[in-house]
Coordinates of C-alpha atoms and ligand atoms in Angstrom, one line a residue:
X13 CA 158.2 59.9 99.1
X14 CA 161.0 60.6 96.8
X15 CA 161.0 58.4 94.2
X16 CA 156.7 58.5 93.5
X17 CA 155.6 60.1 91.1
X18 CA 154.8 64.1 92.3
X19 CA 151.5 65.8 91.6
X20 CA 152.8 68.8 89.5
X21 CA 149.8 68.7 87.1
X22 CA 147.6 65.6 88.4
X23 CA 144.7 64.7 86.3
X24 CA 141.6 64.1 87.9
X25 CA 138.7 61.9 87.6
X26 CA 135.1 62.0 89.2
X27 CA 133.1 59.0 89.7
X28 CA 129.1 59.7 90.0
X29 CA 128.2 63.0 88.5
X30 CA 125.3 63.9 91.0
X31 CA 125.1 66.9 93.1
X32 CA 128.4 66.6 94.9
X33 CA 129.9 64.9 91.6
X34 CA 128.9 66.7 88.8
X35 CA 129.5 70.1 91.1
X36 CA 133.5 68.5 91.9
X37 CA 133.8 67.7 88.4
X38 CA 132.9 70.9 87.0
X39 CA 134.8 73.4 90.0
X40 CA 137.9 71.4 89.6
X41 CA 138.1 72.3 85.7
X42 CA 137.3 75.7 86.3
X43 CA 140.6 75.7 89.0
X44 CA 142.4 74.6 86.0
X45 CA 142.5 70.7 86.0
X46 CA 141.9 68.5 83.3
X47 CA 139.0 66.3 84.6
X48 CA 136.8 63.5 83.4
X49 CA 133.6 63.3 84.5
X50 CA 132.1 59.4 84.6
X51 CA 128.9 57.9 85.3
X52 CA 127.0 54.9 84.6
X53 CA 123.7 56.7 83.9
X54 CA 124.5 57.6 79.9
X55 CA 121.6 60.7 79.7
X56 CA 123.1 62.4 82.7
X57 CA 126.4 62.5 80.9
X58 CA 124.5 63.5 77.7
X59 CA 123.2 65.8 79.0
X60 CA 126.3 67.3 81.2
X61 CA 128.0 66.9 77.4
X62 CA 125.9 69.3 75.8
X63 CA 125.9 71.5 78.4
X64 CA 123.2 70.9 80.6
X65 CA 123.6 69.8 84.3
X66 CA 120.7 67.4 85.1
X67 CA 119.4 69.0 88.6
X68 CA 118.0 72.5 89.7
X69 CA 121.3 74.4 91.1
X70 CA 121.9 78.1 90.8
X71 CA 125.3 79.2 89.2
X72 CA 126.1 75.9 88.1
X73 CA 124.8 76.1 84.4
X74 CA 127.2 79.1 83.7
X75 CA 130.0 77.2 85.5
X76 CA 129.4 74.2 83.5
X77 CA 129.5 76.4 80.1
X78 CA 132.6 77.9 81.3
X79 CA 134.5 74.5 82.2
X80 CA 133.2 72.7 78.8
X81 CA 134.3 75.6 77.0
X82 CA 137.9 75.7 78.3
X83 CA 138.4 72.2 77.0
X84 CA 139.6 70.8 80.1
X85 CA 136.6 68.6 80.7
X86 CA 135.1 66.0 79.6
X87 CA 132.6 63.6 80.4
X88 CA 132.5 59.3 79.7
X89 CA 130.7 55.8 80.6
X90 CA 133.7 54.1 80.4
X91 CA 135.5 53.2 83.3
X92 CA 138.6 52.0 81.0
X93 CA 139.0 55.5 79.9
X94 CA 138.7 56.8 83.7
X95 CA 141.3 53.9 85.0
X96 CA 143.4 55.5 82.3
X97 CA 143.1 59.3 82.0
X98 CA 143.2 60.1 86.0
X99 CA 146.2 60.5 88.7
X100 CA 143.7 61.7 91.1
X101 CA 140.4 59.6 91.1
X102 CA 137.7 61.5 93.2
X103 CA 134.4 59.0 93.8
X104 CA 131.1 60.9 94.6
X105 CA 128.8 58.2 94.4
X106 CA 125.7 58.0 96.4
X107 CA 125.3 56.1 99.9
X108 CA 121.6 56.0 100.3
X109 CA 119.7 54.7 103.3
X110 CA 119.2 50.6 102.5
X111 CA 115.7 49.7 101.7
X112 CA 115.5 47.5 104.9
X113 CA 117.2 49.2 107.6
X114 CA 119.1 52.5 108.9
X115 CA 122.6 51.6 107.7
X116 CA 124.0 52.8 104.6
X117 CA 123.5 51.6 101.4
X118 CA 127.5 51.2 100.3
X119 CA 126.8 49.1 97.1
X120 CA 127.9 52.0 95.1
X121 CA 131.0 52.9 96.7
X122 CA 131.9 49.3 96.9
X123 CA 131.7 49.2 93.3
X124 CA 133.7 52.2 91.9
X125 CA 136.3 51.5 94.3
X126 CA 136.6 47.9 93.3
X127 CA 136.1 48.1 89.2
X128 CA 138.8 51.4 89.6
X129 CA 141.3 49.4 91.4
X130 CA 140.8 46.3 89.1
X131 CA 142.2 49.0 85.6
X132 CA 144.3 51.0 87.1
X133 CA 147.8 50.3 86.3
X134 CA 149.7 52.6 87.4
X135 CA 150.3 54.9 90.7
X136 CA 147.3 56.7 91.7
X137 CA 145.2 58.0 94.3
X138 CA 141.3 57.1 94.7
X139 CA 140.3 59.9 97.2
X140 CA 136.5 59.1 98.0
X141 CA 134.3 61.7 98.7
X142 CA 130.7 60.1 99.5
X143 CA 129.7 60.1 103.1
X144 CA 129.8 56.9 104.2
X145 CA 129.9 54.7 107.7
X146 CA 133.3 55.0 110.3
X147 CA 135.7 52.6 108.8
X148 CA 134.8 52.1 105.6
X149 CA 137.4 53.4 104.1
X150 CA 139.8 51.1 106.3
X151 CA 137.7 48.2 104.4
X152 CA 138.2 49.8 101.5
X153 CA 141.9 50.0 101.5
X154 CA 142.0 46.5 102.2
X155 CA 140.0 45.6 99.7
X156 CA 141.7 48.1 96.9
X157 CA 145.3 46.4 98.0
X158 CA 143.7 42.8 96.6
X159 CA 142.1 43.9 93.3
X160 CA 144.8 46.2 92.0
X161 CA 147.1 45.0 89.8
X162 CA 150.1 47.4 91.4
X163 CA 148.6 45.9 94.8
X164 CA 148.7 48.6 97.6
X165 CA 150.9 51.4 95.0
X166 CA 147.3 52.1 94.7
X167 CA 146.4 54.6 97.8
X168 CA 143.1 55.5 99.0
X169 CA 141.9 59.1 100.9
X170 CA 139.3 60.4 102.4
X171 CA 138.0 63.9 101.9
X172 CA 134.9 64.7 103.3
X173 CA 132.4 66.9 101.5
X174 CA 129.7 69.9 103.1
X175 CA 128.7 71.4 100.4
X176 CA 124.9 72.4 100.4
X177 CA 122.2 71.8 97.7
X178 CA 121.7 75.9 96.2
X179 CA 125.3 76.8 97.7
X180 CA 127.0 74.2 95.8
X181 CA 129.7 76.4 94.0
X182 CA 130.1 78.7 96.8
X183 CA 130.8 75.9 99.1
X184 CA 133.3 74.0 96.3
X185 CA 135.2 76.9 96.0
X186 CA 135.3 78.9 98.8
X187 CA 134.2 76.1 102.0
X188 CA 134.6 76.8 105.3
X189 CA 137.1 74.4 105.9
X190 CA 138.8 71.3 104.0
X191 CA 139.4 68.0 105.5
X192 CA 142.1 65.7 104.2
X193 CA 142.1 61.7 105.6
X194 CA 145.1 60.5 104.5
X195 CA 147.5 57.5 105.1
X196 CA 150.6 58.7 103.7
X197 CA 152.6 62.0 103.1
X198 CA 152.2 61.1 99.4
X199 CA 148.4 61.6 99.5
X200 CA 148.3 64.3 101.5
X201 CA 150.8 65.7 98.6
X202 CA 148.6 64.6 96.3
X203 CA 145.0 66.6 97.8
X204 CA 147.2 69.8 98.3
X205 CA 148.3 69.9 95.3
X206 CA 145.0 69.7 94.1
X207 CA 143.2 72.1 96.2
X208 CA 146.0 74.2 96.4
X209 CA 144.0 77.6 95.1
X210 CA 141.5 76.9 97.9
X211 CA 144.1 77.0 100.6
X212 CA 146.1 79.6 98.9
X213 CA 143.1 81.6 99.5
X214 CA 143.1 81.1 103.4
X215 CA 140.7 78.4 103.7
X216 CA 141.7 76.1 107.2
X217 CA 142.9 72.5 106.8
X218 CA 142.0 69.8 108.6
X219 CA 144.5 67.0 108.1
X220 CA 143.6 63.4 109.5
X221 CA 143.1 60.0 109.5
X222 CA 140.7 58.1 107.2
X223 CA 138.1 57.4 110.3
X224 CA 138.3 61.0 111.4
X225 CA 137.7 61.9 108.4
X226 CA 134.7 59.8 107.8
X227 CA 133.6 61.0 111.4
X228 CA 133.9 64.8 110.4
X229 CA 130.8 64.6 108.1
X230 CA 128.3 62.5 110.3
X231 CA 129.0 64.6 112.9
X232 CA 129.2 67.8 111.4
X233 CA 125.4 66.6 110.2
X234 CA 124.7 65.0 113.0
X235 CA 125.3 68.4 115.1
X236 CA 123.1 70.6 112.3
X237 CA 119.9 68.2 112.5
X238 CA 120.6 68.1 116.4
X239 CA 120.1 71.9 116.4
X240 CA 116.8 71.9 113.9
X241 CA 115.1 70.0 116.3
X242 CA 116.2 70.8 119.4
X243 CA 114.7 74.4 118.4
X244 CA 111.7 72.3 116.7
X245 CA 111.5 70.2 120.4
X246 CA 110.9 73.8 121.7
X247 CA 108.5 74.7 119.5
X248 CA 106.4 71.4 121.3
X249 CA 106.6 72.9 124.3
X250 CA 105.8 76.1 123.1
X251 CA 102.1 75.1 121.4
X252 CA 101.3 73.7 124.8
X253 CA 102.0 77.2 126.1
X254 CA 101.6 81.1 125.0
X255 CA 104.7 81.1 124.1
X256 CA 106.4 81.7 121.0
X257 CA 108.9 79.7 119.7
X258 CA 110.3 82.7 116.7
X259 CA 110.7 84.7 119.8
X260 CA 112.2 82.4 121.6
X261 CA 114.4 81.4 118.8
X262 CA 115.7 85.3 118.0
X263 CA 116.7 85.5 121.5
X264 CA 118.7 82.5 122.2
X265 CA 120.5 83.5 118.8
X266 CA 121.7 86.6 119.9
X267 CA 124.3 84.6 122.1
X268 CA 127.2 84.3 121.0
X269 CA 128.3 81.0 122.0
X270 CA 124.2 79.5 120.4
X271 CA 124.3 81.2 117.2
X272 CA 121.0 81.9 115.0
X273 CA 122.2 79.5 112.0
X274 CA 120.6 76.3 111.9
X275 CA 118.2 77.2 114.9
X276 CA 115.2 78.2 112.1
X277 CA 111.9 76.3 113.5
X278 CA 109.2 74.6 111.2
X279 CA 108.6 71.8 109.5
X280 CA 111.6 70.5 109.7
X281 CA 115.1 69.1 108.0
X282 CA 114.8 66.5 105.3
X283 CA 117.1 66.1 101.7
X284 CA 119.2 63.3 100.6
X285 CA 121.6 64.0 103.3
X286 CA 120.8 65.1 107.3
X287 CA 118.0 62.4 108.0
X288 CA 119.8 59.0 106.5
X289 CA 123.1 60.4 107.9
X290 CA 121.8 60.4 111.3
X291 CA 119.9 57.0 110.8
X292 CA 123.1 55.5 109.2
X293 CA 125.2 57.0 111.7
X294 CA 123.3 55.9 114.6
X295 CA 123.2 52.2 113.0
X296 CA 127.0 52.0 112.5
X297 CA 127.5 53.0 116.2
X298 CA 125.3 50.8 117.5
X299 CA 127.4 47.7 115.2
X300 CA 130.5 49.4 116.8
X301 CA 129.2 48.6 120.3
X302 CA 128.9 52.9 121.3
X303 CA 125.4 53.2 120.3
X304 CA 124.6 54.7 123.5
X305 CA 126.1 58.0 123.0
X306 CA 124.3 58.9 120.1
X307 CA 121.3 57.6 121.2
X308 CA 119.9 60.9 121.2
X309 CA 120.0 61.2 117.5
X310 CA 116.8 58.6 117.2
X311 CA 115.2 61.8 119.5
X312 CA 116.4 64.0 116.6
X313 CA 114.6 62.0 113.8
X314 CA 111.5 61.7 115.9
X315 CA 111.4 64.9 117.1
X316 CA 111.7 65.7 113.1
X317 CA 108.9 63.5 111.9
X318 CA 106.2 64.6 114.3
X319 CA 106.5 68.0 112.5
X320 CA 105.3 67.0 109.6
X321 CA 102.2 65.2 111.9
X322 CA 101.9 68.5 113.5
X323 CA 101.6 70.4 110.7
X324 CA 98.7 68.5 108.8
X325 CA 96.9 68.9 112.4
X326 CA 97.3 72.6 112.1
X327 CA 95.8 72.2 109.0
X328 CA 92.7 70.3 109.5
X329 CA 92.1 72.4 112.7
X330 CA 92.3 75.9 110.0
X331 CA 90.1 73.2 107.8
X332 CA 87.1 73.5 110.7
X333 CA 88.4 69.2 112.1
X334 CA 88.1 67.3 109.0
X335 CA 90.4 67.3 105.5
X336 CA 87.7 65.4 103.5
X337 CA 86.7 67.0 100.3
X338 CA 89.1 70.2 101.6
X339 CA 90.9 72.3 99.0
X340 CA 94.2 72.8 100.4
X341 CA 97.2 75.0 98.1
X342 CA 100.8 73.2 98.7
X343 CA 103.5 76.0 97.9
X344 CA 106.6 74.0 98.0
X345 CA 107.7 70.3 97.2
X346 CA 111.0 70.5 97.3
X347 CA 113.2 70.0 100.9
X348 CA 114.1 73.4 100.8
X349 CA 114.2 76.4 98.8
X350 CA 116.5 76.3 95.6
X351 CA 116.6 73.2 94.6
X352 CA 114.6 70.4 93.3
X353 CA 115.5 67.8 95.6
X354 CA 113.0 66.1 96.7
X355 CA 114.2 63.5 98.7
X356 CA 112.9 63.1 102.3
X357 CA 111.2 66.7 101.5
X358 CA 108.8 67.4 104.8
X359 CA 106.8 69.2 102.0
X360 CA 105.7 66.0 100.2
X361 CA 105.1 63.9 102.8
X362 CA 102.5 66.9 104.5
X363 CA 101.2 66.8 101.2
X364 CA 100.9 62.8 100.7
X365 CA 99.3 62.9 104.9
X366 CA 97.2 65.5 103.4
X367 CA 96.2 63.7 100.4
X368 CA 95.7 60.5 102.3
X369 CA 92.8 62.3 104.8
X370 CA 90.9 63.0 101.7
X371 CA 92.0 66.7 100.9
X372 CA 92.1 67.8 97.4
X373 CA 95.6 69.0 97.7
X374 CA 97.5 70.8 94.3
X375 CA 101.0 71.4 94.9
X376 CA 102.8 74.1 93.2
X377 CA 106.6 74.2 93.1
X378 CA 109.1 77.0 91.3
X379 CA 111.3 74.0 90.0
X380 CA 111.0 70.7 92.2
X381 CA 107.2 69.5 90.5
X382 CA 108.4 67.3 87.6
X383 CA 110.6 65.0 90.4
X384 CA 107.3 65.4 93.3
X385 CA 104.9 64.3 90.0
X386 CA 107.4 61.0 89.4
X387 CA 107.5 60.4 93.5
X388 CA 103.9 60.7 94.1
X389 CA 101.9 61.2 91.2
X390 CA 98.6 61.0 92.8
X391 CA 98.5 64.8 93.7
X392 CA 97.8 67.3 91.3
X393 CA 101.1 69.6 90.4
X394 CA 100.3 73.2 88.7
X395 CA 102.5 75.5 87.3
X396 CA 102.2 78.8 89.2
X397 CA 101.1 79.7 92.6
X398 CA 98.0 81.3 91.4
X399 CA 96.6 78.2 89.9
X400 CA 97.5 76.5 93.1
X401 CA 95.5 79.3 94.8
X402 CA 92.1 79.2 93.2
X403 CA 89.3 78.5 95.3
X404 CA 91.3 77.0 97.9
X405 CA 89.9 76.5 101.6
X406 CA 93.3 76.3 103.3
X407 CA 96.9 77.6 101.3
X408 CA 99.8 75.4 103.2
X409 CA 103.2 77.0 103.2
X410 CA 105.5 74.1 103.2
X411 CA 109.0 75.4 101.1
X412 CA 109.8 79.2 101.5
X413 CA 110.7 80.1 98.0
X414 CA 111.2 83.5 97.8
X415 CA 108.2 83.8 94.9
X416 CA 106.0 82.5 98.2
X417 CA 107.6 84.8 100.8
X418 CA 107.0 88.1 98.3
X419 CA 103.3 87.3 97.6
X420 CA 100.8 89.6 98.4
X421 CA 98.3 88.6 100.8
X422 CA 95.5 90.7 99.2
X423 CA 95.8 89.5 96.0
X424 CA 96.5 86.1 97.2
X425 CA 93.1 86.4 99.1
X426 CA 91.1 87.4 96.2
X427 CA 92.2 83.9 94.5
X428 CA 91.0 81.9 97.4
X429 CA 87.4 80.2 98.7
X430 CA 88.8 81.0 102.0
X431 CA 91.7 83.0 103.8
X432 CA 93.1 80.5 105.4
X433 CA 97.0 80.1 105.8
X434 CA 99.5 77.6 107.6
X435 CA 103.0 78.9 107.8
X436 CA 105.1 75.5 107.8
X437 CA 108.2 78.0 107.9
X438 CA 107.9 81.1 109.8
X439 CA 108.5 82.4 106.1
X440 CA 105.7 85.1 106.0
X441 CA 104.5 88.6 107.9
X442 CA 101.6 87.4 110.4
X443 CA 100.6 90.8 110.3
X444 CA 100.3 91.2 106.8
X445 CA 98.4 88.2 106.5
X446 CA 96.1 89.0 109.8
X447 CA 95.4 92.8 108.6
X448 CA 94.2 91.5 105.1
X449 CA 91.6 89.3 106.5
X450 CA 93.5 85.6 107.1
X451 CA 93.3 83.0 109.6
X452 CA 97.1 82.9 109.8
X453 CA 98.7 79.9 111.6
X454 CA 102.3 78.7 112.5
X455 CA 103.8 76.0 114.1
X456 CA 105.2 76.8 117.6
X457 CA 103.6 80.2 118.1
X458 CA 100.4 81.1 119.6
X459 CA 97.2 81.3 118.2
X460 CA 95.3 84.7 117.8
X461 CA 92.1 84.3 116.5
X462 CA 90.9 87.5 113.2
X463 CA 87.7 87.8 114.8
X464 CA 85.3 86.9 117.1
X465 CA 83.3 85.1 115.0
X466 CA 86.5 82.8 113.6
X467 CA 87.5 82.2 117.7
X468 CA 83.4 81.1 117.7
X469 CA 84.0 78.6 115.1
X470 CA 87.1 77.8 116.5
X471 CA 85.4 76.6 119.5
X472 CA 83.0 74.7 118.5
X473 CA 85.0 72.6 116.6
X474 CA 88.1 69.7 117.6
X475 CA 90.5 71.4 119.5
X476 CA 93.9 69.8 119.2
X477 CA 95.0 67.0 121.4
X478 CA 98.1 68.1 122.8
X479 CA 98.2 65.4 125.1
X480 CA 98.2 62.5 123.7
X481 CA 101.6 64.3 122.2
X482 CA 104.4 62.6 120.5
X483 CA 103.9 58.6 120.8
X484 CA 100.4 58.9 119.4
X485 CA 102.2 61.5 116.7
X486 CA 104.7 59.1 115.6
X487 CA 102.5 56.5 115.7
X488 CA 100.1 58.2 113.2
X489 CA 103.1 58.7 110.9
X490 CA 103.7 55.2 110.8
X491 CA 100.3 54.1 109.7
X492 CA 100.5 56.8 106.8
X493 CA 103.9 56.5 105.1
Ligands
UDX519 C1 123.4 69.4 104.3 C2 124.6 70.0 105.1 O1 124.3 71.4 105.4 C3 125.8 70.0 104.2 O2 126.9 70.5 104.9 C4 126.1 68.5 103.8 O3 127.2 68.5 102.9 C5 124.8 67.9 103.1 O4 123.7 68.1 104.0 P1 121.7 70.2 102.4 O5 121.1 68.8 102.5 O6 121.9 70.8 101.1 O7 123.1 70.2 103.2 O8 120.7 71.1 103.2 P2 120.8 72.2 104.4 O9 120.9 73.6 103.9 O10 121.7 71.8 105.4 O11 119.3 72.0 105.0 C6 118.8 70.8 105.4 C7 117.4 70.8 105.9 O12 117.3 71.5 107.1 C8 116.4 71.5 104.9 O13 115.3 70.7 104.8 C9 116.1 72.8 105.6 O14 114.9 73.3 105.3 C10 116.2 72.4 107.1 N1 116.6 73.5 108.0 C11 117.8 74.1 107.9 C12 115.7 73.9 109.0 O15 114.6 73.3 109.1 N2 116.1 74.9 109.9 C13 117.3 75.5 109.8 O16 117.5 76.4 110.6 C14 118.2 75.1 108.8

């Protein structure tokens, strides 16, 4: 690798300024990089211009400010100016699921890789960093080596990314580990180099191949969804019981070897990440000819949606059997707390079952209402928790914010028709609730009736059909969404 050129100051490109994108962009300028930012969408890098970064993510706003005012980034829509500026070329583009089946949607990757390695003329790296299907990056070298003009000078890497929507910095700068796919010494150079405060700093290294690489991140999401609902599956068998599945979850945390993180029952994971990643990685197994040993992961995503079934029948049993006409307060749109993401949110789609049995459902959301209003704009959005309150028959807890979590249950009650709650996320004090006069119900844990008279009502009305369980569940789902 003596005669390349060396890395002593690379400059760096990011294709696809969304949350993984924008987030690169900005840490790496703040490390001390010179970095151009590019994207195709010309308000987002307007906006990121001026100083704004176009999602909900906290810190990032003051790192953005910092980075812009350092001079050492800048943003562009022109790909000439990226082929030209960069040494490094980091693509964050999205992979989302394809419209008609499980697999990845790669049309985006495809793309920067290919209209990058058609201008770039000189000796570079394109390191991608979207999360994309086993071998892909093989395809891509292939494919690279024919556009370029400097054929296969042009080198390709793969270097996973786990950063989490609300931790993005935190995880940018200080991750738990880094994972380099390389194919040559010379790119492997070239990502040290560029993360070297990171590792300077202690963080663990993980360097690979390109397919182990692209196998880190499925798995490593495959493995976090696997947990949610295997402590969610647990919760199934625990509303056919007396038992409770918080309990049952705070005990088999306290081993060592199980671990408490990632083993929080409710409603559910969703996001632009955990659910296509299992359905794409699941698909891509299958092509490879190994789809039985991840099987398991279709279990996952079932296991996943019927919470979201489960949860609107807790509601309409609270509701006295039927949602028609029923005033029901949504806190929380978003997928989860601190951030305005939206995609696959188990909040929404409660909401949209709800809206669909004829509730009158108003959502309320700290920051994720303007993207639930473009989704489904059907339901009626409010700006504060109090308007989504008033004169409701049942309040739905569906995204523990904090502001939800710290409400009072008194004064809640005074803004209600009726003191009625559904914890979708084990997020509030039962007691608190109970002691103040609600009908307090969760997911997984048993049901103890206020009074008397409420376990009356309760039975005289539908009791829910455990039996006919999770076929019928899914099934449901299906017809709704
Ligand atoms: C995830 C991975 O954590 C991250 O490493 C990867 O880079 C991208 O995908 P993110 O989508 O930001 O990150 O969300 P995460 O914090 O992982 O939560 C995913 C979903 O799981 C949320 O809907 C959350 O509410 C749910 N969840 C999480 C649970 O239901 N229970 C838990 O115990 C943990």
């Amino acid at each position: 690798m003596n005669n390349l050129p060396s890395f002593s100051a690379p400059k760096i490109t990011v294709c696809g300024t969304g949350y993984l994108g924008a987030t690169h962009a900005i840490c790496m300028a703040v490390m001390g990089f010179d970095v151009l930012g590019f994207d195709v969408d010309q308000h987002k890098i307007a906006q990121l211009r001026v100083g704004k970064v176009p999602f909900f993510e906290p810190g990032l706003p003051e790192k953005l400010q910092e980075a812009l005012a350092s001079g050492r980034l800048n943003f562009t829509t022109s790909l000439d100016e990226v082929a030209q500026f960069g040494d490094i070329h980091f693509v964050c583009v999205g992979t989302p699921q394809a419209i008609d089946s499980a697999a990845a949607d790669l049309r985006y990757v495809d793309a920067a890789f290919s209209e990058l390695a058609a201008r770039i003329t000189r000796k570079a790296l394109l390191v991608g960093k979207s999360t994309v299907p086993i071998g892909t990056a093989a395809r891509l070298t292939r494919m690279v080596a024919d556009i370029s003009p400097i054929g296969s000078e042009l080198e390709l890497a793969w270097n996973p990314e786990f950063l989490r929507e609300g931790f993005a910095v935190k995880d940018t700068l200080r991750p738990d580990r880094l994972v380099f796919g390389v194919a040559s010494e010379w790119a492997e150079a070239g990502l040290r180099r560029v993360f070297r405060p990171i590792l300077d700093s202690g963080t663990p290294l993980i360097v690979t191949d390109l397919a182990t690489a692209e196998l880190v991140k499925v798995a490593a999401n495959s493995f976090l969804a696997t947990k949610i609902s295997f402590i969610n599956a647990m919760a199934e068998v625990c509303e056919a019981t007396s038992a409770d599945v918080t309990l049952l979850a705070e005990a088999l945390s306290l081993d060592a070897r199980i671990g408490g993180r990632f083993l929080k029952p409710g409603l559910g994971f969703g996001g632009g990440c955990l659910p296509k990643d299992i359905r794409a990685f699941k698909h891509r197994a299958e092509e490879l000819g190994v789809g039985q040993a991840v099987r398991f992961l279709g279990e996952v995503d079932s296991i996943n949606n019927r919470r979201r079934v489960r949860t609107v029948d807790l509601i309409r049993e609270l509701a006295g059997g039927d949602l028609s006409g029923v005033r029901i307060a949504a806190l929380g749109a978003a997928f989860k707390p601190n951030s305005d993401d939206v995609r696959d949110a188990p909040a929404l789609d409660v909401a949209r079952l709800l809206y669909l049995e004829g509730a009158v459902v108003t959502v309320y959301d700290p920051e994720a209402n303007a993207n639930a209003h473009r989704l489904y704009p059907d339901l009626n959005y409010v700006g504060s928790l109090a308007e989504a309150a008033v004169q409701a028959d049942v309040v739905a807890l569906l995204t523990e914010w904090e502001e939800f979590r710290q409400a009072d249950p008194d004064r809640l009650g005074a803004l209600v028709r009726h003191r009625r709650i559904l914890d979708g996320r084990h997020a509030l004090d039962p007691d608190g609730y109970t002691s103040t006069g609600w009908e307090y119900r969760a997911l997984g844990r048993p049901y103890q009736p206020r009074t008397a008279s409420v376990q009356q009502r309760r039975d005289g009305m539908a009791q829910p059909d455990l039996a006919h369980g999770a076929a019928a569940a899914e099934d449901r789902l299906n017809n709704l969404l």
